[in-house]
Amino acid sequence: EPEVTQTPSHQVTQMGQEVILRCVPISNHLYFYWYRQILGQKVEFLVSFYNNEISEKSEIFDDQFSVERPDGSNFTLKIRSTKLEDSAMYFCASRGQGSSNQPQHFGDGTRLSIL
Amino acid sequence: AQSVTQPDIHITVSEGASLELRCNYSYGATPYLFWYVQSPGQGLQLLLKYFSGDTLVQGIKGFEAEFKRSQSSFNLRKPSVHWSDAAEYFCAVYGQNFVFGPGTRLSVLP
């Protein structure tokens, strides 16, 4: 069964540095998402992306965050200047074309640790 | 606005016992409902989903869930728990957007 893959599985970065989290969605999917989960807390929606533009974003997704689909396969989340509170698990998800109630398929996540 | 609550933060059951994890939602119309499972250090895996039709839905790993409109609930059940079921379980609602509940951690005693 096709999977969403994320790299790296764990990234440690110093505060103030830029970080890029990478995701390869399922190949025929067209809708892409990023979520984060701070340790011990619930999964929070960050942003959704379709047709090469952001379709929706949450309050968390401020000017420090950006997303990009640089080629036909990758979907990246960039944090420009990381803060300690950005430490979390970041999950990428994708879903196929069709009705909006199709479930999203999640990657295994990238654990981001900010020192 | 839509919301999801999972009243139980942590549940411990013995292996072989039955399980019910509670989920309540708030949404103006009938939402689409999901249960995901997350093993330690792993990503989210879809267990089952409800869109319409039969209110009792079957999922993977022997799980089922029942949608009760009158109670705004979508509780997850399993008749006999296995040690490998120990994980975090998230209920999610898709109405205007995707909203996750806070999760219930399941521990299984041998």
mmCIF file with all atom_site columns, C-alpha atoms in Angstrom:
data_model
loop_
_atom_site.group_PDB
_atom_site.id
_atom_site.type_symbol
_atom_site.label_atom_id
_atom_site.label_alt_id
_atom_site.label_comp_id
_atom_site.label_asym_id
_atom_site.label_entity_id
_atom_site.label_seq_id
_atom_site.pdbx_PDB_ins_code
_atom_site.Cartn_x
_atom_site.Cartn_y
_atom_site.Cartn_z
_atom_site.occupancy
_atom_site.B_iso_or_equiv
_atom_site.pdbx_formal_charge
_atom_site.auth_seq_id
_atom_site.auth_comp_id
_atom_site.auth_asym_id
_atom_site.auth_atom_id
_atom_site.pdbx_PDB_model_num
ATOM 1   C CA . GLU A 1 1   ? 0.000   0.000   0.000  1.00 0.00 ? 1   GLU A CA 1
ATOM 2   C CA . PRO A 1 2   ? 1.414   3.437   -0.880 1.00 0.00 ? 2   PRO A CA 1
ATOM 3   C CA . GLU A 1 3   ? 2.597   5.538   2.026  1.00 0.00 ? 3   GLU A CA 1
ATOM 4   C CA . VAL A 1 4   ? 3.372   9.113   2.911  1.00 0.00 ? 4   VAL A CA 1
ATOM 5   C CA . THR A 1 5   ? 7.058   9.361   3.790  1.00 0.00 ? 5   THR A CA 1
ATOM 6   C CA . GLN A 1 6   ? 8.747   12.047  5.844  1.00 0.00 ? 6   GLN A CA 1
ATOM 7   C CA . THR A 1 7   ? 12.386  12.897  6.318  1.00 0.00 ? 7   THR A CA 1
ATOM 8   C CA . PRO A 1 8   ? 14.257  13.214  8.536  1.00 0.00 ? 8   PRO A CA 1
ATOM 9   C CA . SER A 1 9   ? 12.664  11.189  11.316 1.00 0.00 ? 9   SER A CA 1
ATOM 10  C CA . HIS A 1 10  ? 14.378  13.381  13.912 1.00 0.00 ? 10  HIS A CA 1
ATOM 11  C CA . GLN A 1 11  ? 15.976  16.793  13.535 1.00 0.00 ? 11  GLN A CA 1
ATOM 12  C CA . VAL A 1 12  ? 17.805  18.739  16.207 1.00 0.00 ? 12  VAL A CA 1
ATOM 13  C CA . THR A 1 13  ? 18.357  22.424  15.474 1.00 0.00 ? 13  THR A CA 1
ATOM 14  C CA . GLN A 1 14  ? 19.555  25.442  17.384 1.00 0.00 ? 14  GLN A CA 1
ATOM 15  C CA . MET A 1 15  ? 17.067  28.176  18.167 1.00 0.00 ? 15  MET A CA 1
ATOM 16  C CA . GLY A 1 16  ? 16.983  30.853  15.494 1.00 0.00 ? 16  GLY A CA 1
ATOM 17  C CA . GLN A 1 17  ? 18.028  28.517  12.692 1.00 0.00 ? 17  GLN A CA 1
ATOM 18  C CA . GLU A 1 18  ? 15.960  27.700  9.658  1.00 0.00 ? 18  GLU A CA 1
ATOM 19  C CA . VAL A 1 19  ? 14.654  24.166  9.294  1.00 0.00 ? 19  VAL A CA 1
ATOM 20  C CA . ILE A 1 20  ? 13.023  22.375  6.381  1.00 0.00 ? 20  ILE A CA 1
ATOM 21  C CA . LEU A 1 21  ? 10.895  19.297  6.915  1.00 0.00 ? 21  LEU A CA 1
ATOM 22  C CA . ARG A 1 22  ? 10.323  17.119  3.902  1.00 0.00 ? 22  ARG A CA 1
ATOM 23  C CA . CYS A 1 23  ? 7.405   14.998  2.868  1.00 0.00 ? 23  CYS A CA 1
ATOM 24  C CA . VAL A 1 24  ? 6.691   12.785  -0.123 1.00 0.00 ? 24  VAL A CA 1
ATOM 25  C CA . PRO A 1 25  ? 2.915   12.399  -0.418 1.00 0.00 ? 25  PRO A CA 1
ATOM 26  C CA . ILE A 1 26  ? 1.208   9.473   -2.086 1.00 0.00 ? 26  ILE A CA 1
ATOM 27  C CA . SER A 1 27  ? 1.857   9.888   -5.784 1.00 0.00 ? 27  SER A CA 1
ATOM 28  C CA . ASN A 1 28  ? -1.647  10.496  -7.144 1.00 0.00 ? 28  ASN A CA 1
ATOM 29  C CA . HIS A 1 29  ? -2.794  12.659  -4.238 1.00 0.00 ? 29  HIS A CA 1
ATOM 30  C CA . LEU A 1 30  ? -3.518  16.335  -4.802 1.00 0.00 ? 30  LEU A CA 1
ATOM 31  C CA . TYR A 1 31  ? -4.274  17.725  -1.339 1.00 0.00 ? 31  TYR A CA 1
ATOM 32  C CA . PHE A 1 32  ? -1.503  18.120  1.195  1.00 0.00 ? 32  PHE A CA 1
ATOM 33  C CA . TYR A 1 33  ? -1.438  19.016  4.868  1.00 0.00 ? 33  TYR A CA 1
ATOM 34  C CA . TRP A 1 34  ? 0.889   19.714  7.750  1.00 0.00 ? 34  TRP A CA 1
ATOM 35  C CA . TYR A 1 35  ? 0.011   19.097  11.387 1.00 0.00 ? 35  TYR A CA 1
ATOM 36  C CA . ARG A 1 36  ? 2.015   19.305  14.557 1.00 0.00 ? 36  ARG A CA 1
ATOM 37  C CA . GLN A 1 37  ? 1.795   17.586  17.900 1.00 0.00 ? 37  GLN A CA 1
ATOM 38  C CA . ILE A 1 38  ? 3.557   19.117  20.881 1.00 0.00 ? 38  ILE A CA 1
ATOM 39  C CA . LEU A 1 39  ? 4.607   16.416  23.333 1.00 0.00 ? 39  LEU A CA 1
ATOM 40  C CA . GLY A 1 40  ? 1.643   15.246  25.363 1.00 0.00 ? 40  GLY A CA 1
ATOM 41  C CA . GLN A 1 41  ? -0.832  17.431  23.500 1.00 0.00 ? 41  GLN A CA 1
ATOM 42  C CA . LYS A 1 42  ? -3.285  16.865  20.701 1.00 0.00 ? 42  LYS A CA 1
ATOM 43  C CA . VAL A 1 43  ? -2.625  16.995  16.993 1.00 0.00 ? 43  VAL A CA 1
ATOM 44  C CA . GLU A 1 44  ? -3.077  20.532  15.627 1.00 0.00 ? 44  GLU A CA 1
ATOM 45  C CA . PHE A 1 45  ? -3.787  21.556  12.060 1.00 0.00 ? 45  PHE A CA 1
ATOM 46  C CA . LEU A 1 46  ? -1.235  23.910  10.510 1.00 0.00 ? 46  LEU A CA 1
ATOM 47  C CA . VAL A 1 47  ? -1.949  24.283  6.815  1.00 0.00 ? 47  VAL A CA 1
ATOM 48  C CA . SER A 1 48  ? -3.550  22.719  3.761  1.00 0.00 ? 48  SER A CA 1
ATOM 49  C CA . PHE A 1 49  ? -2.253  23.037  0.217  1.00 0.00 ? 49  PHE A CA 1
ATOM 50  C CA . TYR A 1 50  ? -3.880  22.427  -3.142 1.00 0.00 ? 50  TYR A CA 1
ATOM 51  C CA . ASN A 1 51  ? -3.107  23.422  -6.707 1.00 0.00 ? 51  ASN A CA 1
ATOM 52  C CA . ASN A 1 52  ? 0.181   25.016  -5.691 1.00 0.00 ? 52  ASN A CA 1
ATOM 53  C CA . GLU A 1 53  ? -1.278  27.344  -3.135 1.00 0.00 ? 53  GLU A CA 1
ATOM 54  C CA . ILE A 1 54  ? -2.338  27.413  0.482  1.00 0.00 ? 54  ILE A CA 1
ATOM 55  C CA . SER A 1 55  ? -6.050  26.688  0.772  1.00 0.00 ? 55  SER A CA 1
ATOM 56  C CA . GLU A 1 56  ? -6.338  27.059  4.530  1.00 0.00 ? 56  GLU A CA 1
ATOM 57  C CA . LYS A 1 57  ? -4.088  27.801  7.495  1.00 0.00 ? 57  LYS A CA 1
ATOM 58  C CA . SER A 1 58  ? -4.450  27.994  11.250 1.00 0.00 ? 58  SER A CA 1
ATOM 59  C CA . GLU A 1 59  ? -3.418  30.706  13.692 1.00 0.00 ? 59  GLU A CA 1
ATOM 60  C CA . ILE A 1 60  ? -0.276  28.721  14.433 1.00 0.00 ? 60  ILE A CA 1
ATOM 61  C CA . PHE A 1 61  ? 0.894   29.074  10.834 1.00 0.00 ? 61  PHE A CA 1
ATOM 62  C CA . ASP A 1 62  ? 2.353   32.570  11.088 1.00 0.00 ? 62  ASP A CA 1
ATOM 63  C CA . ASP A 1 63  ? 4.942   34.369  8.960  1.00 0.00 ? 63  ASP A CA 1
ATOM 64  C CA . GLN A 1 64  ? 7.690   32.105  10.272 1.00 0.00 ? 64  GLN A CA 1
ATOM 65  C CA . PHE A 1 65  ? 6.154   29.152  8.436  1.00 0.00 ? 65  PHE A CA 1
ATOM 66  C CA . SER A 1 66  ? 5.971   28.485  4.735  1.00 0.00 ? 66  SER A CA 1
ATOM 67  C CA . VAL A 1 67  ? 5.153   25.509  2.539  1.00 0.00 ? 67  VAL A CA 1
ATOM 68  C CA . GLU A 1 68  ? 6.293   24.624  -0.913 1.00 0.00 ? 68  GLU A CA 1
ATOM 69  C CA . ARG A 1 69  ? 5.926   21.927  -3.510 1.00 0.00 ? 69  ARG A CA 1
ATOM 70  C CA . PRO A 1 70  ? 9.253   22.389  -5.266 1.00 0.00 ? 70  PRO A CA 1
ATOM 71  C CA . ASP A 1 71  ? 8.803   19.531  -7.691 1.00 0.00 ? 71  ASP A CA 1
ATOM 72  C CA . GLY A 1 72  ? 6.240   16.901  -8.560 1.00 0.00 ? 72  GLY A CA 1
ATOM 73  C CA . SER A 1 73  ? 6.877   14.740  -5.537 1.00 0.00 ? 73  SER A CA 1
ATOM 74  C CA . ASN A 1 74  ? 8.014   16.700  -2.484 1.00 0.00 ? 74  ASN A CA 1
ATOM 75  C CA . PHE A 1 75  ? 6.015   18.877  -0.113 1.00 0.00 ? 75  PHE A CA 1
ATOM 76  C CA . THR A 1 76  ? 8.077   20.870  2.370  1.00 0.00 ? 76  THR A CA 1
ATOM 77  C CA . LEU A 1 77  ? 7.454   22.838  5.544  1.00 0.00 ? 77  LEU A CA 1
ATOM 78  C CA . LYS A 1 78  ? 9.971   25.567  6.335  1.00 0.00 ? 78  LYS A CA 1
ATOM 79  C CA . ILE A 1 79  ? 10.346  27.332  9.654  1.00 0.00 ? 79  ILE A CA 1
ATOM 80  C CA . ARG A 1 80  ? 12.450  30.443  9.119  1.00 0.00 ? 80  ARG A CA 1
ATOM 81  C CA . SER A 1 81  ? 13.746  31.202  12.585 1.00 0.00 ? 81  SER A CA 1
ATOM 82  C CA . THR A 1 82  ? 12.954  28.437  15.004 1.00 0.00 ? 82  THR A CA 1
ATOM 83  C CA . LYS A 1 83  ? 11.831  29.012  18.566 1.00 0.00 ? 83  LYS A CA 1
ATOM 84  C CA . LEU A 1 84  ? 11.946  26.656  21.512 1.00 0.00 ? 84  LEU A CA 1
ATOM 85  C CA . GLU A 1 85  ? 8.178   26.243  21.336 1.00 0.00 ? 85  GLU A CA 1
ATOM 86  C CA . ASP A 1 86  ? 8.461   24.880  17.798 1.00 0.00 ? 86  ASP A CA 1
ATOM 87  C CA . SER A 1 87  ? 9.709   21.620  19.297 1.00 0.00 ? 87  SER A CA 1
ATOM 88  C CA . ALA A 1 88  ? 7.093   19.058  18.328 1.00 0.00 ? 88  ALA A CA 1
ATOM 89  C CA . MET A 1 89  ? 6.255   16.159  16.057 1.00 0.00 ? 89  MET A CA 1
ATOM 90  C CA . TYR A 1 90  ? 5.314   17.396  12.611 1.00 0.00 ? 90  TYR A CA 1
ATOM 91  C CA . PHE A 1 91  ? 3.049   15.232  10.496 1.00 0.00 ? 91  PHE A CA 1
ATOM 92  C CA . CYS A 1 92  ? 2.492   15.485  6.793  1.00 0.00 ? 92  CYS A CA 1
ATOM 93  C CA . ALA A 1 93  ? -0.713  14.104  5.271  1.00 0.00 ? 93  ALA A CA 1
ATOM 94  C CA . SER A 1 94  ? -2.186  13.792  1.812  1.00 0.00 ? 94  SER A CA 1
ATOM 95  C CA . ARG A 1 95  ? -5.475  12.788  0.286  1.00 0.00 ? 95  ARG A CA 1
ATOM 96  C CA . GLY A 1 96  ? -6.675  11.990  -3.171 1.00 0.00 ? 96  GLY A CA 1
ATOM 97  C CA . GLN A 1 97  ? -9.000  13.804  -5.478 1.00 0.00 ? 97  GLN A CA 1
ATOM 98  C CA . GLY A 1 98  ? -12.702 13.333  -4.979 1.00 0.00 ? 98  GLY A CA 1
ATOM 99  C CA . SER A 1 99  ? -15.086 14.198  -2.181 1.00 0.00 ? 99  SER A CA 1
ATOM 100 C CA . SER A 1 100 ? -13.600 16.225  0.631  1.00 0.00 ? 100 SER A CA 1
ATOM 101 C CA . ASN A 1 101 ? -14.452 13.587  3.175  1.00 0.00 ? 101 ASN A CA 1
ATOM 102 C CA . GLN A 1 102 ? -11.830 11.175  1.962  1.00 0.00 ? 102 GLN A CA 1
ATOM 103 C CA . PRO A 1 103 ? -9.487  10.369  4.822  1.00 0.00 ? 103 PRO A CA 1
ATOM 104 C CA . GLN A 1 104 ? -6.038  11.775  4.930  1.00 0.00 ? 104 GLN A CA 1
ATOM 105 C CA . HIS A 1 105 ? -3.081  9.445   4.931  1.00 0.00 ? 105 HIS A CA 1
ATOM 106 C CA . PHE A 1 106 ? -0.400  10.409  7.423  1.00 0.00 ? 106 PHE A CA 1
ATOM 107 C CA . GLY A 1 107 ? 3.341   10.011  7.431  1.00 0.00 ? 107 GLY A CA 1
ATOM 108 C CA . ASP A 1 108 ? 5.212   8.790   10.488 1.00 0.00 ? 108 ASP A CA 1
ATOM 109 C CA . GLY A 1 109 ? 6.240   12.316  11.398 1.00 0.00 ? 109 GLY A CA 1
ATOM 110 C CA . THR A 1 110 ? 9.431   14.265  11.979 1.00 0.00 ? 110 THR A CA 1
ATOM 111 C CA . ARG A 1 111 ? 10.431  14.928  15.548 1.00 0.00 ? 111 ARG A CA 1
ATOM 112 C CA . LEU A 1 112 ? 11.833  18.468  15.707 1.00 0.00 ? 112 LEU A CA 1
ATOM 113 C CA . SER A 1 113 ? 13.885  19.399  18.744 1.00 0.00 ? 113 SER A CA 1
ATOM 114 C CA . ILE A 1 114 ? 14.946  23.015  19.183 1.00 0.00 ? 114 ILE A CA 1
ATOM 115 C CA . LEU A 1 115 ? 17.866  23.657  21.517 1.00 0.00 ? 115 LEU A CA 1
ATOM 116 C CA . ALA B 2 1   ? -17.272 25.913  15.390 1.00 0.00 ? 1   ALA B CA 1
ATOM 117 C CA . GLN B 2 2   ? -16.542 22.237  15.537 1.00 0.00 ? 2   GLN B CA 1
ATOM 118 C CA . SER B 2 3   ? -14.834 20.511  18.441 1.00 0.00 ? 3   SER B CA 1
ATOM 119 C CA . VAL B 2 4   ? -13.989 17.047  19.660 1.00 0.00 ? 4   VAL B CA 1
ATOM 120 C CA . THR B 2 5   ? -13.700 15.799  23.213 1.00 0.00 ? 5   THR B CA 1
ATOM 121 C CA . GLN B 2 6   ? -12.303 12.548  24.492 1.00 0.00 ? 6   GLN B CA 1
ATOM 122 C CA . PRO B 2 7   ? -13.208 12.465  28.176 1.00 0.00 ? 7   PRO B CA 1
ATOM 123 C CA . ASP B 2 8   ? -10.725 9.758   29.161 1.00 0.00 ? 8   ASP B CA 1
ATOM 124 C CA . ILE B 2 9   ? -7.079  10.779  29.168 1.00 0.00 ? 9   ILE B CA 1
ATOM 125 C CA . HIS B 2 10  ? -5.756  7.338   30.108 1.00 0.00 ? 10  HIS B CA 1
ATOM 126 C CA . ILE B 2 11  ? -7.426  3.922   30.250 1.00 0.00 ? 11  ILE B CA 1
ATOM 127 C CA . THR B 2 12  ? -5.884  0.666   31.464 1.00 0.00 ? 12  THR B CA 1
ATOM 128 C CA . VAL B 2 13  ? -7.456  -2.682  30.620 1.00 0.00 ? 13  VAL B CA 1
ATOM 129 C CA . SER B 2 14  ? -6.350  -6.271  30.949 1.00 0.00 ? 14  SER B CA 1
ATOM 130 C CA . GLU B 2 15  ? -5.514  -8.264  27.868 1.00 0.00 ? 15  GLU B CA 1
ATOM 131 C CA . GLY B 2 16  ? -8.619  -10.048 26.633 1.00 0.00 ? 16  GLY B CA 1
ATOM 132 C CA . ALA B 2 17  ? -10.991 -7.543  28.208 1.00 0.00 ? 17  ALA B CA 1
ATOM 133 C CA . SER B 2 18  ? -13.399 -5.441  26.205 1.00 0.00 ? 18  SER B CA 1
ATOM 134 C CA . LEU B 2 19  ? -12.677 -1.808  25.433 1.00 0.00 ? 19  LEU B CA 1
ATOM 135 C CA . GLU B 2 20  ? -14.704 1.315   24.773 1.00 0.00 ? 20  GLU B CA 1
ATOM 136 C CA . LEU B 2 21  ? -13.090 4.692   24.088 1.00 0.00 ? 21  LEU B CA 1
ATOM 137 C CA . ARG B 2 22  ? -15.399 7.657   24.181 1.00 0.00 ? 22  ARG B CA 1
ATOM 138 C CA . CYS B 2 23  ? -15.598 10.489  21.682 1.00 0.00 ? 23  CYS B CA 1
ATOM 139 C CA . ASN B 2 24  ? -18.051 13.375  21.573 1.00 0.00 ? 24  ASN B CA 1
ATOM 140 C CA . TYR B 2 25  ? -18.184 16.049  18.943 1.00 0.00 ? 25  TYR B CA 1
ATOM 141 C CA . SER B 2 26  ? -19.808 19.398  18.390 1.00 0.00 ? 26  SER B CA 1
ATOM 142 C CA . TYR B 2 27  ? -20.802 20.420  14.882 1.00 0.00 ? 27  TYR B CA 1
ATOM 143 C CA . GLY B 2 28  ? -23.885 21.983  13.346 1.00 0.00 ? 28  GLY B CA 1
ATOM 144 C CA . ALA B 2 29  ? -24.424 19.298  10.726 1.00 0.00 ? 29  ALA B CA 1
ATOM 145 C CA . THR B 2 30  ? -23.523 15.635  10.471 1.00 0.00 ? 30  THR B CA 1
ATOM 146 C CA . PRO B 2 31  ? -19.747 15.540  10.357 1.00 0.00 ? 31  PRO B CA 1
ATOM 147 C CA . TYR B 2 32  ? -17.449 12.949  8.964  1.00 0.00 ? 32  TYR B CA 1
ATOM 148 C CA . LEU B 2 33  ? -15.857 11.018  11.806 1.00 0.00 ? 33  LEU B CA 1
ATOM 149 C CA . PHE B 2 34  ? -12.593 9.147   12.099 1.00 0.00 ? 34  PHE B CA 1
ATOM 150 C CA . TRP B 2 35  ? -10.550 7.193   14.611 1.00 0.00 ? 35  TRP B CA 1
ATOM 151 C CA . TYR B 2 36  ? -6.775  7.121   14.338 1.00 0.00 ? 36  TYR B CA 1
ATOM 152 C CA . VAL B 2 37  ? -4.229  5.182   16.373 1.00 0.00 ? 37  VAL B CA 1
ATOM 153 C CA . GLN B 2 38  ? -0.697  6.299   17.164 1.00 0.00 ? 38  GLN B CA 1
ATOM 154 C CA . SER B 2 39  ? 1.896   3.904   18.538 1.00 0.00 ? 39  SER B CA 1
ATOM 155 C CA . PRO B 2 40  ? 4.801   5.421   20.499 1.00 0.00 ? 40  PRO B CA 1
ATOM 156 C CA . GLY B 2 41  ? 7.120   7.308   18.180 1.00 0.00 ? 41  GLY B CA 1
ATOM 157 C CA . GLN B 2 42  ? 4.969   6.466   15.179 1.00 0.00 ? 42  GLN B CA 1
ATOM 158 C CA . GLY B 2 43  ? 2.622   8.329   12.891 1.00 0.00 ? 43  GLY B CA 1
ATOM 159 C CA . LEU B 2 44  ? -1.142  8.224   12.762 1.00 0.00 ? 44  LEU B CA 1
ATOM 160 C CA . GLN B 2 45  ? -2.899  5.212   11.294 1.00 0.00 ? 45  GLN B CA 1
ATOM 161 C CA . LEU B 2 46  ? -6.531  5.294   10.245 1.00 0.00 ? 46  LEU B CA 1
ATOM 162 C CA . LEU B 2 47  ? -8.627  2.696   12.087 1.00 0.00 ? 47  LEU B CA 1
ATOM 163 C CA . LEU B 2 48  ? -12.049 3.463   10.650 1.00 0.00 ? 48  LEU B CA 1
ATOM 164 C CA . LYS B 2 49  ? -14.281 6.231   9.359  1.00 0.00 ? 49  LYS B CA 1
ATOM 165 C CA . TYR B 2 50  ? -17.960 7.163   9.206  1.00 0.00 ? 50  TYR B CA 1
ATOM 166 C CA . PHE B 2 51  ? -19.415 9.172   6.358  1.00 0.00 ? 51  PHE B CA 1
ATOM 167 C CA . SER B 2 52  ? -23.050 8.113   6.129  1.00 0.00 ? 52  SER B CA 1
ATOM 168 C CA . GLY B 2 53  ? -25.284 5.053   6.115  1.00 0.00 ? 53  GLY B CA 1
ATOM 169 C CA . ASP B 2 54  ? -24.945 2.283   8.666  1.00 0.00 ? 54  ASP B CA 1
ATOM 170 C CA . THR B 2 55  ? -24.088 3.854   11.996 1.00 0.00 ? 55  THR B CA 1
ATOM 171 C CA . LEU B 2 56  ? -21.964 0.892   13.079 1.00 0.00 ? 56  LEU B CA 1
ATOM 172 C CA . VAL B 2 57  ? -18.704 0.858   11.171 1.00 0.00 ? 57  VAL B CA 1
ATOM 173 C CA . GLN B 2 58  ? -16.051 -1.804  11.133 1.00 0.00 ? 58  GLN B CA 1
ATOM 174 C CA . GLY B 2 59  ? -12.381 -1.004  10.990 1.00 0.00 ? 59  GLY B CA 1
ATOM 175 C CA . ILE B 2 60  ? -9.020  -2.676  10.992 1.00 0.00 ? 60  ILE B CA 1
ATOM 176 C CA . LYS B 2 61  ? -7.540  -4.702  13.854 1.00 0.00 ? 61  LYS B CA 1
ATOM 177 C CA . GLY B 2 62  ? -10.978 -5.797  15.070 1.00 0.00 ? 62  GLY B CA 1
ATOM 178 C CA . PHE B 2 63  ? -12.158 -2.297  16.026 1.00 0.00 ? 63  PHE B CA 1
ATOM 179 C CA . GLU B 2 64  ? -15.633 -0.930  15.463 1.00 0.00 ? 64  GLU B CA 1
ATOM 180 C CA . ALA B 2 65  ? -17.334 2.363   16.218 1.00 0.00 ? 65  ALA B CA 1
ATOM 181 C CA . GLU B 2 66  ? -20.931 3.460   16.493 1.00 0.00 ? 66  GLU B CA 1
ATOM 182 C CA . PHE B 2 67  ? -22.228 6.872   15.477 1.00 0.00 ? 67  PHE B CA 1
ATOM 183 C CA . LYS B 2 68  ? -25.054 8.102   17.714 1.00 0.00 ? 68  LYS B CA 1
ATOM 184 C CA . ARG B 2 69  ? -26.467 11.342  16.447 1.00 0.00 ? 69  ARG B CA 1
ATOM 185 C CA . SER B 2 70  ? -28.661 11.904  19.506 1.00 0.00 ? 70  SER B CA 1
ATOM 186 C CA . GLN B 2 71  ? -25.617 11.769  21.776 1.00 0.00 ? 71  GLN B CA 1
ATOM 187 C CA . SER B 2 72  ? -23.157 13.412  19.370 1.00 0.00 ? 72  SER B CA 1
ATOM 188 C CA . SER B 2 73  ? -20.894 10.469  20.018 1.00 0.00 ? 73  SER B CA 1
ATOM 189 C CA . PHE B 2 74  ? -18.670 8.157   18.034 1.00 0.00 ? 74  PHE B CA 1
ATOM 190 C CA . ASN B 2 75  ? -17.301 5.649   20.536 1.00 0.00 ? 75  ASN B CA 1
ATOM 191 C CA . LEU B 2 76  ? -14.656 3.121   19.578 1.00 0.00 ? 76  LEU B CA 1
ATOM 192 C CA . ARG B 2 77  ? -14.995 -0.485  20.757 1.00 0.00 ? 77  ARG B CA 1
ATOM 193 C CA . LYS B 2 78  ? -13.127 -3.743  20.666 1.00 0.00 ? 78  LYS B CA 1
ATOM 194 C CA . PRO B 2 79  ? -14.463 -6.961  22.221 1.00 0.00 ? 79  PRO B CA 1
ATOM 195 C CA . SER B 2 80  ? -11.071 -8.378  23.234 1.00 0.00 ? 80  SER B CA 1
ATOM 196 C CA . VAL B 2 81  ? -7.974  -6.235  23.616 1.00 0.00 ? 81  VAL B CA 1
ATOM 197 C CA . HIS B 2 82  ? -4.511  -7.469  22.655 1.00 0.00 ? 82  HIS B CA 1
ATOM 198 C CA . TRP B 2 83  ? -1.254  -6.243  24.206 1.00 0.00 ? 83  TRP B CA 1
ATOM 199 C CA . SER B 2 84  ? -0.304  -4.723  20.837 1.00 0.00 ? 84  SER B CA 1
ATOM 200 C CA . ASP B 2 85  ? -3.310  -2.398  21.062 1.00 0.00 ? 85  ASP B CA 1
ATOM 201 C CA . ALA B 2 86  ? -1.491  -0.258  23.638 1.00 0.00 ? 86  ALA B CA 1
ATOM 202 C CA . ALA B 2 87  ? -1.225  3.149   21.965 1.00 0.00 ? 87  ALA B CA 1
ATOM 203 C CA . GLU B 2 88  ? -2.732  6.612   21.804 1.00 0.00 ? 88  GLU B CA 1
ATOM 204 C CA . TYR B 2 89  ? -6.147  6.840   20.131 1.00 0.00 ? 89  TYR B CA 1
ATOM 205 C CA . PHE B 2 90  ? -7.437  9.990   18.488 1.00 0.00 ? 90  PHE B CA 1
ATOM 206 C CA . CYS B 2 91  ? -10.960 10.757  17.414 1.00 0.00 ? 91  CYS B CA 1
ATOM 207 C CA . ALA B 2 92  ? -11.210 13.289  14.584 1.00 0.00 ? 92  ALA B CA 1
ATOM 208 C CA . VAL B 2 93  ? -13.987 15.250  12.968 1.00 0.00 ? 93  VAL B CA 1
ATOM 209 C CA . TYR B 2 94  ? -14.086 16.661  9.471  1.00 0.00 ? 94  TYR B CA 1
ATOM 210 C CA . GLY B 2 95  ? -16.668 19.387  9.061  1.00 0.00 ? 95  GLY B CA 1
ATOM 211 C CA . GLN B 2 96  ? -15.255 22.662  7.867  1.00 0.00 ? 96  GLN B CA 1
ATOM 212 C CA . ASN B 2 97  ? -11.763 21.355  8.538  1.00 0.00 ? 97  ASN B CA 1
ATOM 213 C CA . PHE B 2 98  ? -10.028 18.519  10.266 1.00 0.00 ? 98  PHE B CA 1
ATOM 214 C CA . VAL B 2 99  ? -10.103 18.677  14.096 1.00 0.00 ? 99  VAL B CA 1
ATOM 215 C CA . PHE B 2 100 ? -8.547  16.097  16.377 1.00 0.00 ? 100 PHE B CA 1
ATOM 216 C CA . GLY B 2 101 ? -9.519  15.238  19.913 1.00 0.00 ? 101 GLY B CA 1
ATOM 217 C CA . PRO B 2 102 ? -6.890  15.340  22.679 1.00 0.00 ? 102 PRO B CA 1
ATOM 218 C CA . GLY B 2 103 ? -6.384  11.594  22.577 1.00 0.00 ? 103 GLY B CA 1
ATOM 219 C CA . THR B 2 104 ? -6.833  8.680   24.976 1.00 0.00 ? 104 THR B CA 1
ATOM 220 C CA . ARG B 2 105 ? -3.825  6.629   25.990 1.00 0.00 ? 105 ARG B CA 1
ATOM 221 C CA . LEU B 2 106 ? -4.548  2.925   26.256 1.00 0.00 ? 106 LEU B CA 1
ATOM 222 C CA . SER B 2 107 ? -2.398  0.695   28.460 1.00 0.00 ? 107 SER B CA 1
ATOM 223 C CA . VAL B 2 108 ? -2.859  -3.074  28.383 1.00 0.00 ? 108 VAL B CA 1
ATOM 224 C CA . LEU B 2 109 ? -2.009  -5.287  31.353 1.00 0.00 ? 109 LEU B CA 1
ATOM 225 C CA . PRO B 2 110 ? -0.771  -8.827  30.698 1.00 0.00 ? 110 PRO B CA 1
#
